[in-house]
Coordinates of C-alpha atoms and ligand atoms in Angstrom, one line a residue:
M1 CA 4.7 25.6 -29.1
R2 CA 5.8 24.4 -32.5
R3 CA 4.1 22.0 -34.8
R4 CA 4.3 18.3 -33.9
D5 CA 6.4 19.1 -30.9
F6 CA 6.4 16.3 -28.6
I7 CA 7.5 17.3 -25.3
L8 CA 8.9 14.9 -22.7
Q9 CA 9.1 16.2 -19.4
S10 CA 9.3 14.5 -16.1
A11 CA 7.6 15.8 -13.0
L12 CA 11.1 17.2 -12.0
G13 CA 11.7 18.7 -15.5
G14 CA 12.6 16.6 -18.6
A15 CA 15.5 19.1 -19.1
A16 CA 17.3 17.9 -16.0
I17 CA 17.2 14.3 -17.3
F18 CA 18.7 15.2 -20.7
S19 CA 21.4 17.6 -19.3
G20 CA 22.4 14.8 -16.9
A21 CA 22.9 12.4 -19.7
R22 CA 25.1 14.9 -21.5
T23 CA 27.3 15.2 -18.5
I24 CA 28.0 11.6 -18.2
A25 CA 28.9 11.4 -21.9
Q26 CA 31.3 14.4 -21.5
A27 CA 32.9 13.0 -18.5
G28 CA 34.4 9.8 -20.1
P29 CA 37.0 11.5 -22.3
L30 CA 37.9 13.9 -19.5
L31 CA 38.6 11.2 -17.0
A32 CA 40.8 9.3 -19.7
A33 CA 42.7 12.4 -20.4
Q34 CA 43.6 12.9 -16.7
R35 CA 44.6 9.3 -16.1
P36 CA 48.5 9.8 -16.9
S37 CA 48.7 12.5 -14.3
A38 CA 47.1 10.3 -11.7
S39 CA 49.3 8.1 -9.4
P40 CA 51.5 6.2 -11.4
V41 CA 50.7 2.4 -11.8
A42 CA 53.2 -0.5 -10.7
G43 CA 55.8 -1.9 -12.9
G44 CA 58.5 0.7 -12.5
R45 CA 56.6 3.9 -12.8
G46 CA 55.8 4.1 -9.1
A47 CA 53.4 2.3 -6.8
V48 CA 49.8 2.5 -5.8
P49 CA 48.3 1.3 -2.6
L50 CA 46.8 -2.1 -3.6
A51 CA 44.9 -2.9 -0.5
P52 CA 42.8 0.0 1.0
P53 CA 44.9 1.6 3.6
D54 CA 42.3 1.6 6.3
A55 CA 41.2 -2.0 5.5
Q56 CA 37.9 -1.2 4.1
P57 CA 36.7 -0.6 0.6
P58 CA 37.2 3.1 -0.7
K59 CA 34.3 5.4 -1.2
L60 CA 31.9 3.4 0.9
K61 CA 28.3 5.0 1.0
I62 CA 27.5 4.8 4.7
P63 CA 23.8 5.0 5.2
E64 CA 22.4 8.2 6.9
P65 CA 20.1 7.6 9.8
S66 CA 16.4 7.8 8.3
P67 CA 14.4 10.7 9.1
R68 CA 11.8 10.4 11.7
K69 CA 8.7 8.8 10.1
I70 CA 5.2 10.0 11.1
G71 CA 2.9 7.3 12.4
W72 CA -0.4 6.9 10.8
A73 CA -3.7 5.3 12.0
I74 CA -5.9 4.1 9.4
V75 CA -9.6 4.6 10.3
G76 CA -11.9 2.3 8.3
L77 CA -10.6 -0.7 6.3
G78 CA -12.8 -0.5 3.3
K79 CA -12.0 -0.5 -0.5
L80 CA -9.8 2.7 -0.5
A81 CA -8.0 1.9 2.6
L82 CA -7.1 -1.7 1.5
E83 CA -6.6 -1.3 -2.2
N84 CA -5.0 2.2 -2.2
V85 CA -3.9 3.7 1.0
L86 CA -2.3 0.9 2.9
P87 CA -0.2 -0.3 -0.2
A88 CA 0.8 3.5 -0.9
F89 CA 2.8 3.3 2.3
G90 CA 5.4 1.2 0.5
E91 CA 6.2 4.3 -1.6
C92 CA 6.2 6.8 1.3
K93 CA 9.4 8.1 2.6
I94 CA 8.3 9.6 6.0
S95 CA 4.9 8.0 6.8
Q96 CA 4.3 4.6 8.1
P97 CA 1.0 2.7 9.2
V98 CA 1.3 1.9 13.1
A99 CA -2.3 1.5 14.2
L100 CA -5.8 0.4 12.4
V101 CA -9.3 1.3 13.5
S102 CA -11.9 -1.0 12.4
G103 CA -15.4 -2.6 13.3
H104 CA -14.2 -5.9 12.2
A105 CA -11.5 -7.4 14.5
D106 CA -10.6 -10.4 12.4
K107 CA -10.1 -8.4 9.3
A108 CA -7.9 -5.7 11.1
R109 CA -5.7 -8.6 12.8
Q110 CA -5.1 -10.0 9.3
V111 CA -4.2 -6.5 7.9
A112 CA -2.1 -5.6 10.9
K113 CA 0.0 -8.8 10.2
V114 CA 0.6 -7.8 6.6
Y115 CA 1.7 -4.3 7.4
G116 CA 3.8 -5.2 10.5
I117 CA 1.4 -3.2 12.8
D118 CA 1.4 -4.4 16.5
S119 CA -1.7 -6.2 17.5
D120 CA -2.2 -4.1 20.5
A121 CA -2.6 -1.0 18.1
I122 CA -5.8 -2.2 16.7
Y123 CA -8.8 -0.3 17.8
N124 CA -12.5 -0.1 17.1
Y125 CA -15.0 2.8 16.9
E126 CA -15.9 2.5 20.5
N127 CA -12.5 2.5 22.1
F128 CA -11.1 4.9 19.4
E129 CA -10.3 7.4 22.2
R130 CA -7.6 5.0 23.4
L131 CA -5.5 6.1 20.5
A132 CA -4.7 9.1 22.6
E133 CA -2.4 6.8 24.8
N134 CA -0.6 5.6 21.6
K135 CA 2.4 8.0 21.3
R136 CA 3.5 6.3 17.9
V137 CA 0.2 7.6 16.2
D138 CA 0.7 11.2 15.1
V139 CA -2.2 11.4 12.5
V140 CA -5.4 9.6 12.0
Y141 CA -6.6 9.1 8.5
I142 CA -10.5 8.9 8.2
I143 CA -11.6 6.7 5.3
L144 CA -15.1 6.0 6.5
P145 CA -18.5 6.9 5.0
N146 CA -18.9 10.6 4.6
S147 CA -21.5 10.7 7.4
M148 CA -18.9 9.7 9.8
H149 CA -16.2 12.1 8.7
A150 CA -17.2 14.8 11.2
E151 CA -17.6 12.6 14.1
F152 CA -14.3 10.8 13.7
T153 CA -12.4 13.9 12.8
I154 CA -13.5 15.7 16.0
R155 CA -12.8 12.6 18.1
G156 CA -9.3 12.3 16.5
C157 CA -8.5 15.9 17.3
K158 CA -9.7 15.5 20.8
A159 CA -7.5 12.4 21.1
G160 CA -4.5 14.8 20.3
K161 CA -4.0 13.6 16.8
H162 CA -3.7 15.5 13.4
V163 CA -6.3 14.5 11.1
L164 CA -6.4 13.7 7.2
C165 CA -10.1 13.2 6.4
E166 CA -11.2 11.8 3.1
K167 CA -13.4 14.0 0.7
P168 CA -16.0 15.2 0.8
M169 CA -15.1 16.8 4.1
A170 CA -18.5 16.1 5.6
V171 CA -22.2 15.9 4.9
T172 CA -23.0 19.6 5.8
V173 CA -21.4 22.9 6.1
E174 CA -22.1 23.1 9.7
E175 CA -20.3 19.9 10.4
S176 CA -17.4 21.1 8.4
E177 CA -17.1 24.3 10.6
R178 CA -17.3 22.3 13.7
M179 CA -14.5 20.1 12.3
I180 CA -12.1 23.1 11.8
V181 CA -13.1 24.4 15.3
A182 CA -12.1 21.1 16.8
A183 CA -8.7 21.0 15.1
K184 CA -8.0 24.7 16.2
E185 CA -9.0 23.9 19.9
A186 CA -6.8 20.9 19.8
N187 CA -4.0 22.8 18.1
R188 CA -3.8 19.9 15.5
K189 CA -3.6 20.0 11.8
L190 CA -6.5 19.2 9.6
A191 CA -6.2 18.2 5.9
I192 CA -8.8 17.0 3.5
G193 CA -7.9 14.2 1.1
Y194 CA -7.6 16.1 -2.3
R195 CA -4.9 13.8 -3.6
L196 CA -4.9 15.7 -7.0
L197 CA -3.3 18.7 -5.5
H198 CA -0.2 16.6 -4.8
E199 CA 0.2 14.9 -8.2
P200 CA 2.2 16.2 -11.1
F201 CA -0.4 16.3 -14.0
N202 CA -2.9 18.5 -12.2
R203 CA 0.1 20.6 -10.8
R204 CA 1.2 21.2 -14.3
V205 CA -2.1 22.3 -15.4
I206 CA -2.3 24.7 -12.5
E207 CA 1.4 26.1 -13.5
L208 CA 0.1 26.6 -17.3
C209 CA -3.0 28.4 -16.0
R210 CA -1.1 30.7 -13.8
K211 CA 1.3 31.5 -16.4
K212 CA -1.6 32.1 -18.9
E213 CA 0.1 29.9 -21.3
F214 CA -2.9 29.8 -23.6
G215 CA -4.3 33.4 -22.6
E216 CA -7.1 34.1 -20.4
I217 CA -9.4 31.2 -19.3
K218 CA -12.8 31.6 -20.6
T219 CA -14.7 28.3 -19.8
F220 CA -13.9 25.1 -17.8
S221 CA -15.8 21.7 -18.3
A222 CA -15.5 18.8 -16.1
S223 CA -17.1 15.4 -16.0
N224 CA -16.7 12.8 -13.5
C225 CA -19.1 9.9 -14.0
Q226 CA -19.1 6.2 -13.1
D227 CA -21.5 3.2 -12.9
V228 CA -22.0 2.4 -9.1
K229 CA -23.5 -1.0 -8.4
A230 CA -25.3 -1.6 -5.3
P231 CA -24.7 -2.3 -2.5
N232 CA -22.4 0.7 -2.1
I233 CA -22.1 3.5 0.7
R234 CA -22.5 5.9 -2.2
L235 CA -26.1 5.0 -2.9
S236 CA -27.3 5.6 0.8
A237 CA -28.5 9.0 1.9
R238 CA -28.0 8.1 5.6
L239 CA -24.3 7.5 4.9
G240 CA -23.9 10.8 2.9
G241 CA -23.9 9.2 -0.5
G242 CA -24.7 10.7 -3.9
P243 CA -22.8 11.7 -6.8
L244 CA -22.2 15.4 -6.0
G245 CA -20.2 14.7 -2.8
D246 CA -18.4 11.6 -4.0
V247 CA -17.5 12.6 -7.6
G248 CA -18.9 16.0 -8.4
V249 CA -16.5 17.5 -5.5
Y250 CA -13.5 16.8 -7.7
C251 CA -15.1 19.0 -10.5
I252 CA -15.7 21.8 -7.9
N253 CA -12.2 21.6 -6.4
A254 CA -10.5 21.3 -9.7
A255 CA -12.3 24.5 -11.0
R256 CA -10.9 26.2 -8.0
Y257 CA -7.2 25.3 -8.5
V258 CA -7.4 25.7 -12.3
I259 CA -9.4 29.0 -12.4
G260 CA -7.9 30.4 -9.2
E261 CA -11.1 31.9 -8.1
E262 CA -14.2 31.3 -6.0
P263 CA -17.5 31.1 -7.8
V264 CA -20.2 33.7 -7.1
E265 CA -23.2 32.0 -8.4
V266 CA -24.4 28.5 -9.3
S267 CA -27.2 26.9 -11.3
A268 CA -27.8 23.2 -11.2
F269 CA -30.2 20.3 -12.0
A270 CA -30.4 16.7 -10.7
H271 CA -32.0 13.6 -12.1
Q272 CA -33.2 10.7 -9.8
P273 CA -35.0 8.0 -12.1
K274 CA -38.0 6.3 -10.6
D275 CA -37.4 3.0 -12.3
D276 CA -33.9 2.3 -11.0
P277 CA -33.9 0.9 -7.5
R278 CA -30.3 2.1 -6.9
F279 CA -31.5 5.6 -7.0
R280 CA -34.2 5.4 -4.3
E281 CA -32.4 7.8 -1.9
V282 CA -29.7 9.8 -4.0
P283 CA -29.9 11.3 -7.5
E284 CA -28.4 9.4 -10.4
S285 CA -26.8 12.5 -12.0
V286 CA -26.0 16.2 -11.3
A287 CA -25.2 19.0 -13.7
F288 CA -24.2 22.4 -12.5
I289 CA -22.8 25.7 -13.8
M290 CA -20.6 27.9 -11.7
R291 CA -20.0 31.6 -12.6
Y292 CA -16.8 33.3 -11.5
P293 CA -16.0 37.0 -10.8
S294 CA -13.7 37.3 -13.7
G295 CA -16.5 36.0 -16.0
V296 CA -15.1 32.4 -16.3
L297 CA -18.0 29.8 -16.6
A298 CA -17.5 26.2 -15.4
S299 CA -20.1 23.6 -16.5
C300 CA -19.7 20.2 -14.7
D301 CA -21.6 16.8 -14.7
C302 CA -21.4 13.9 -12.3
S303 CA -23.3 10.6 -12.3
F304 CA -23.3 7.2 -10.7
G305 CA -25.3 5.7 -13.9
T306 CA -22.9 6.0 -16.8
S307 CA -19.8 4.5 -18.2
E308 CA -16.6 6.1 -16.8
S309 CA -15.5 9.7 -17.7
R310 CA -13.1 11.6 -15.4
K311 CA -11.9 14.6 -17.3
Y312 CA -11.8 18.3 -17.7
R313 CA -10.9 21.0 -20.3
V314 CA -9.7 24.3 -19.7
H315 CA -10.8 26.6 -22.7
C316 CA -8.6 29.5 -23.0
A317 CA -8.5 32.6 -25.4
E318 CA -5.6 31.1 -27.4
G319 CA -5.9 27.3 -26.9
Y320 CA -7.0 24.6 -24.5
I321 CA -5.7 22.2 -21.9
D322 CA -7.3 18.7 -21.7
L323 CA -6.7 16.4 -18.9
D324 CA -8.3 13.0 -19.6
P325 CA -8.5 11.1 -17.5
A326 CA -8.0 13.9 -14.9
F327 CA -9.3 12.3 -11.5
S328 CA -8.3 8.7 -11.9
Y329 CA -5.6 7.1 -9.7
T330 CA -3.4 6.4 -12.8
G331 CA -3.1 6.8 -16.5
L332 CA -3.6 10.6 -16.4
R333 CA -3.0 12.2 -20.0
L334 CA -2.4 15.8 -20.6
H335 CA -2.8 17.5 -24.0
T336 CA -2.7 21.1 -24.9
K337 CA -3.8 22.7 -28.2
S338 CA -2.6 26.3 -29.1
G339 CA -4.2 28.4 -32.0
N340 CA -7.8 28.4 -32.8
A341 CA -8.2 26.3 -35.9
E342 CA -10.7 23.7 -34.8
T343 CA -9.5 21.0 -37.3
D344 CA -5.7 21.5 -37.1
D345 CA -4.6 18.8 -35.0
T346 CA -0.7 19.7 -35.7
Q347 CA -1.0 22.2 -32.8
R348 CA -1.8 19.6 -30.2
T349 CA 0.8 18.5 -28.0
E350 CA 1.1 15.8 -25.3
L351 CA 3.0 16.7 -22.2
V352 CA 4.2 13.4 -20.8
L353 CA 5.1 13.4 -17.1
E354 CA 6.4 10.6 -14.8
P355 CA 3.2 9.4 -12.9
Q356 CA 3.5 9.0 -9.1
N357 CA 1.3 7.5 -6.4
H358 CA -1.0 10.1 -5.4
F359 CA -1.8 8.6 -1.9
A360 CA 2.0 8.3 -1.2
L361 CA 2.5 12.0 -2.1
E362 CA -0.5 13.2 -0.2
M363 CA 0.5 11.4 3.0
D364 CA 4.2 12.1 2.8
D365 CA 3.2 15.8 2.2
F366 CA 1.0 16.0 5.4
S367 CA 3.8 14.2 7.4
G368 CA 6.2 16.8 6.1
C369 CA 3.8 19.6 7.3
I370 CA 3.6 18.0 10.8
L371 CA 7.4 17.5 11.0
Q372 CA 8.1 21.0 9.8
N373 CA 5.0 22.7 11.2
K374 CA 3.8 23.9 7.9
E375 CA 0.4 24.7 6.5
T376 CA -1.1 21.9 4.5
R377 CA -1.9 22.6 0.7
T378 CA -5.5 21.1 1.4
P379 CA -6.8 22.4 4.8
G380 CA -10.2 22.2 6.3
E381 CA -10.9 25.6 4.9
M382 CA -10.7 24.3 1.4
G383 CA -13.1 21.5 2.2
L384 CA -15.5 23.9 3.8
A385 CA -15.3 26.2 0.8
D386 CA -16.2 23.0 -1.4
M387 CA -19.0 22.1 1.2
R388 CA -20.5 25.7 0.8
I389 CA -20.6 25.3 -3.1
M390 CA -22.2 21.9 -2.9
A391 CA -24.8 23.2 -0.4
A392 CA -25.6 26.1 -2.9
I393 CA -25.8 23.6 -5.7
E394 CA -28.4 21.6 -3.7
E395 CA -30.2 24.7 -3.0
A396 CA -30.3 25.5 -6.6
I397 CA -31.6 22.0 -7.4
R398 CA -34.3 22.4 -4.9
S399 CA -35.5 25.8 -5.8
R400 CA -34.8 25.6 -9.7
E401 CA -33.3 29.1 -9.2
P402 CA -29.7 30.2 -9.4
V403 CA -28.0 30.6 -5.9
H404 CA -25.6 33.4 -5.2
L405 CA -22.6 32.6 -3.0
G406 CA -20.3 34.7 -0.8
S407 CA -20.8 38.3 0.1
Ligands
NAD1 P1 -16.0 1.5 1.4 O1 -17.5 1.2 1.6 O2 -15.2 0.4 0.7 O3 -15.4 1.5 2.9 C1 -16.1 2.2 4.1 C2 -15.5 1.7 5.5 O4 -16.3 2.2 6.5 C3 -15.5 0.2 5.5 O5 -14.4 -0.3 6.2 C4 -16.8 -0.2 6.5 O6 -16.6 -1.3 7.1 C5 -16.6 1.1 7.3 N1 -17.9 1.4 7.9 C6 -18.0 1.8 9.3 N2 -19.2 2.1 9.6 C7 -19.8 2.0 8.6 C8 -21.5 2.0 8.2 N3 -22.2 2.3 9.2 N4 -21.8 1.7 7.1 C9 -20.9 1.3 6.2 N5 -19.6 1.2 6.4 C10 -19.1 1.5 7.5 O7 -15.8 2.9 1.0 P2 -14.5 3.5 0.2 O8 -14.7 3.5 -1.2 O9 -13.4 3.1 0.9 O10 -14.7 5.0 0.5 C11 -14.5 5.6 1.9 C12 -14.2 7.0 2.0 O11 -13.3 7.3 1.0 C13 -15.5 7.9 1.4 O12 -15.5 9.0 2.2 C14 -15.0 8.2 0.0 O13 -15.5 9.4 -0.5 C15 -13.6 8.2 0.1 N6 -12.9 7.9 -1.1 C16 -11.8 8.7 -1.6 C17 -11.2 8.5 -2.8 C18 -10.0 9.4 -3.3 O14 -9.7 9.2 -4.3 N7 -9.5 10.3 -2.5 C19 -11.5 7.4 -3.3 C20 -12.5 6.3 -3.0 C21 -13.2 6.8 -1.8

């Protein structure tokens, strides 16, 4: 890339925007030149029909019938569901909310009214199986505490529904395996809520890495940290909390899609302070290193007791790629640097892409997979692979020894 280059590219390719603009500019004079040979105007030089001949305006854009929309049941009406997922349906093209599952009937009724959901399409955790009778529901989206993911995914499959389950897939490897079996037995699709695999910034990083734009990847470093205030499901061991599954999983998943390999060994440490009552049950921080077959090393940290940092760097032989923030819902920023002069900032380039709603992209992508019977980009098997890595990290923390993965 050239010095001080500033590349403006939309998710669809900036070139398209600019070449489109040129086409319009060129079209003006061309049309003007053609005018004399068009039908002569009134006033002695011939006549044009003044009223439209078939009594309707010319060139009407008649709306096409909308494609079939996939019906979604939202299971759990907590922070993510209310603040992010339900509002995102407004930006979906082929997904709509048609049912709610909640332990709080009053809240569910209020939410149903806002989203135009029938009051008889409100369920609770006990009568969840009645979803099977609701033919408008194609997918159940599990947005419950991690300890409930496996149970409600399996019950959803048994009710004949496809399932999108939030990350982390579950609490144990064994639960994750049972979820995959349940989806197979019911012949339903199972996807895990890895929204970043649908959004343009992370996808551009994947593209740069696959093309080896900056040479071979040597190291990857990621940090996903925040300050979690009590009470919060994330601080409860019984509900499957802890920083590794909640935020560390983003680092593990990003390492996979950036490096394109599975780790073969992990080392890890955790810290659980005795003087902070928030961390009675789960660690405050976890740091881990993953080693990959090609020799790439990934070092990651996640914490519930720090100011926010949600970023990664891909360090390559001839430059680096920074996504900071990388894991947030909005405001992602992508910089690259070529060359190896540490202080030469002139080689630093920002790739500006058009941001999109991660949840809308994720839901429409899964709806599309259902409509076209395609494989999802984020299947249960991907969630299981991350669960196996997290289990190895936990084992490394317990044993204070590196742990080997795979065969
Ligand atoms: P939350 O605490 O705000 O919501 C949890 C929901 O589960 C609430 O509606 C609560 O009433 C319900 N619930 C049912 N039984 C419960 C029980 N026994 N104890 C506590 N709550 C119970 O949590 P959240 O932040 O919305 O997270 C929910 C899930 O979404 C988690 O799995 C989390 O990892 C995931 N999440 C994903 C993203 C993402 O970007 N993909 C972001 C945030 C959360």
